Amino acid sequence: MAAGGGGSCDPLVPAGVPCAFSPDRQAYFALASTDGHLRVWETANNRLHQEYVPSAHLSGTCTCLAWAPARLQAKESHQRKKRKSEAVGTSDQIDLLALGTAVGSILLYSTVKGELHSKLISGGHDNRINCIQWHQDSGCLYSCSDDKYIVEWNVQTCKVKCKWKGDNSSVTSLCISPDGKMLLSAGRTIKLWVLETKEVYRHFTGHATPVSSLMFTTIRPPNESQPFDGITGLYFLSGAVHDRLLNVWQVRSENKEKNAVMSFTVTDEPVFIDLTLSENKEEPVKLAVVCRDGQVHLFEHILNGHCKKPLTSNCTIQLTTPGKGKKSTPKPISILAAGFCPDKMSLLLVYGNWFQPTIERVTLNSKEAHMCLVRDISNCWAPKVEMAITKVRTPVMNSEAKVLVPGIPGHHAAIRPPLPPAEEVESKRKLGGNEVSIEERLGAMDIDTKEGKDDHLQTNSFPVLLTQGLESNDFEMLNKVLQTRNLNLIKKTVLRIPLHAVIPLLQELTKRLQGHPNSAVLMVQWLKCVLTVHASYLSTLPDLVHQLGTLYQLMESRVKTFQKLSHLHGKLILLITQVTASEKTKGMTSPGQKAKLVYEEESSEEESDDEVADKDSDDNWDEDEEQKESERDEDIDDENEEEDEDAEEKEENGEDREGASEKELNGDSDLDPENESEEE
């Protein structure tokens, strides 16, 4: 019942820190914090029992953990020879605790010895471990990873017994059936495996995001009329990342139903789930769900088939600090984990910060729908200072040294210039010189004097910028993100923003859609991506219609005008096509050059002869330039007479007019006026 691992930048990794109650009366609570340390707390007196720091706690942080079953540990305690150091109180101790890491190794930690028992590495996983499950009878260990495989381990030999591919993508969660013969595995779809043959018995639809928790809710089927085969008729529960619905599935043998039979709705992503098993059909299942927003939701329901509407919680538990004074306001306290006590009428709550959590037993009141508990945890958060600081020395730094400052990865802090010595500042005051400037005073106080909007844009991380811009309503910051045209960048940004920023982002997009058309084109890409990626989250919001009413009306009005715009667009295209065609027709003008030859009918014979004569005289003008002016006039007269005679001869002899025209065009005319005059 451990929560999913946190501390990763991947948005599809479950929220929260890995933690679990021990199976033996919840005497201990193990928590693998974000600094890589394993801490085991005693639940009775809220005391730190053990602390273990793995050697690779920085490179391979703990991603999941699981206690060995109490039944299995009882068998091992009888078989093992006790040492003198273990002789006292061994029966009350919990032994093995399995830790999965981000690099694919599994550590087995012994709380009795207070040290590492063994390490499972060879032949296993080569990527992040997502879930670990102990088999309640055989002592085997099952693990799943981002490398798509499920591994069955032999804990005694620390070797792999069996390894098979569990899914086409990451396998994120495991659960073993009550009789120990079946194994549930899930990535985004859920599969039920037969452990003996490693074959798939059933497929279930699953969730839109990776499944973070799987657990059976019943031991016997509600309908006991048929003989029980160990699995048919049982119900199991599944929760997923960024999903506010916990689905309940029923294993059926006759119709192979793949869909969930009912669901529970919560206020945020579940980070820790505990339940009481139902042993018969009259006994209801009690469910405690810790959400990412720090609340606990309690459900009580008898599993009896289908239920169409999602069930809401019977009771919600919140914690808050007392508001001291008139001005101070109460602040919520985050709950890390919650588990039912053996009496099923009280709840163990773990709240505060992961470094120093507070464990408290709370009695449940079935009549109250909402419980708000006021707790003062200010003393737990305050670090104890055992040594007073007497003297502070400023180290001398080389000018080439780079200063690393805390902050968001990707920030580049400028190296500040060395501050003026305190003696110079004092001497200015004593000598009555120039007044020390405000900048120097702020510099002496180590406060950066630069202010401006550029300082806020210190990161190139679009999800961070978008979230900050939505919270501060910074127009420039939002413009920097929302005006990108890279579709891949838009999808990654939408995928990595926190869930609480989805609704403000949609409202900002709605506002920009009503603005300039060029801006609206970009906003449609963002809107499409948000609705695609976060559809499962939006479908769980009870007041979604009210929050997105403006967007819905905007889209509906634009869809109504789309048909009219389509008709208008078609008519405009038709008009433009006709206008273009008519302009082309008008623009086709006849060439402005004179024809070399004009062919006419015989009726206009005389006119044609005159034109041909004129043409010839024009062509021969250049050839006769060398002759004298007096001869030129006579030649022209002779030429006209000869041309008339030639024309008559051509008509009589049936000479083709086209052949003559070709000769004239080529300059090969037989009529040379100069030669004719000489012959005469």
CSV table of C-alpha atoms in Angstrom, one decimal, residues 572-588:
chain,number,residue,atom,x,y,z
A,572,LEU,CA,-16.6,35.2,-53.4
A,573,ILE,CA,-14.4,32.6,-55.0
A,574,LEU,CA,-16.9,32.4,-57.9
A,575,LEU,CA,-17.0,36.2,-58.3
A,576,ILE,CA,-13.2,36.5,-58.2
A,577,THR,CA,-12.8,33.7,-60.8
A,578,GLN,CA,-15.2,35.5,-63.2
A,579,VAL,CA,-13.6,38.9,-62.7
A,580,THR,CA,-10.1,37.4,-63.4
A,581,ALA,CA,-11.3,35.6,-66.5
A,582,SER,CA,-12.9,38.8,-67.9
A,583,GLU,CA,-9.8,40.8,-67.2
A,584,LYS,CA,-7.7,38.3,-69.1
A,585,THR,CA,-10.0,38.5,-72.1
A,586,LYS,CA,-9.8,42.3,-72.2
A,587,GLY,CA,-6.1,42.3,-71.8
A,588,MET,CA,-5.5,40.3,-75.0
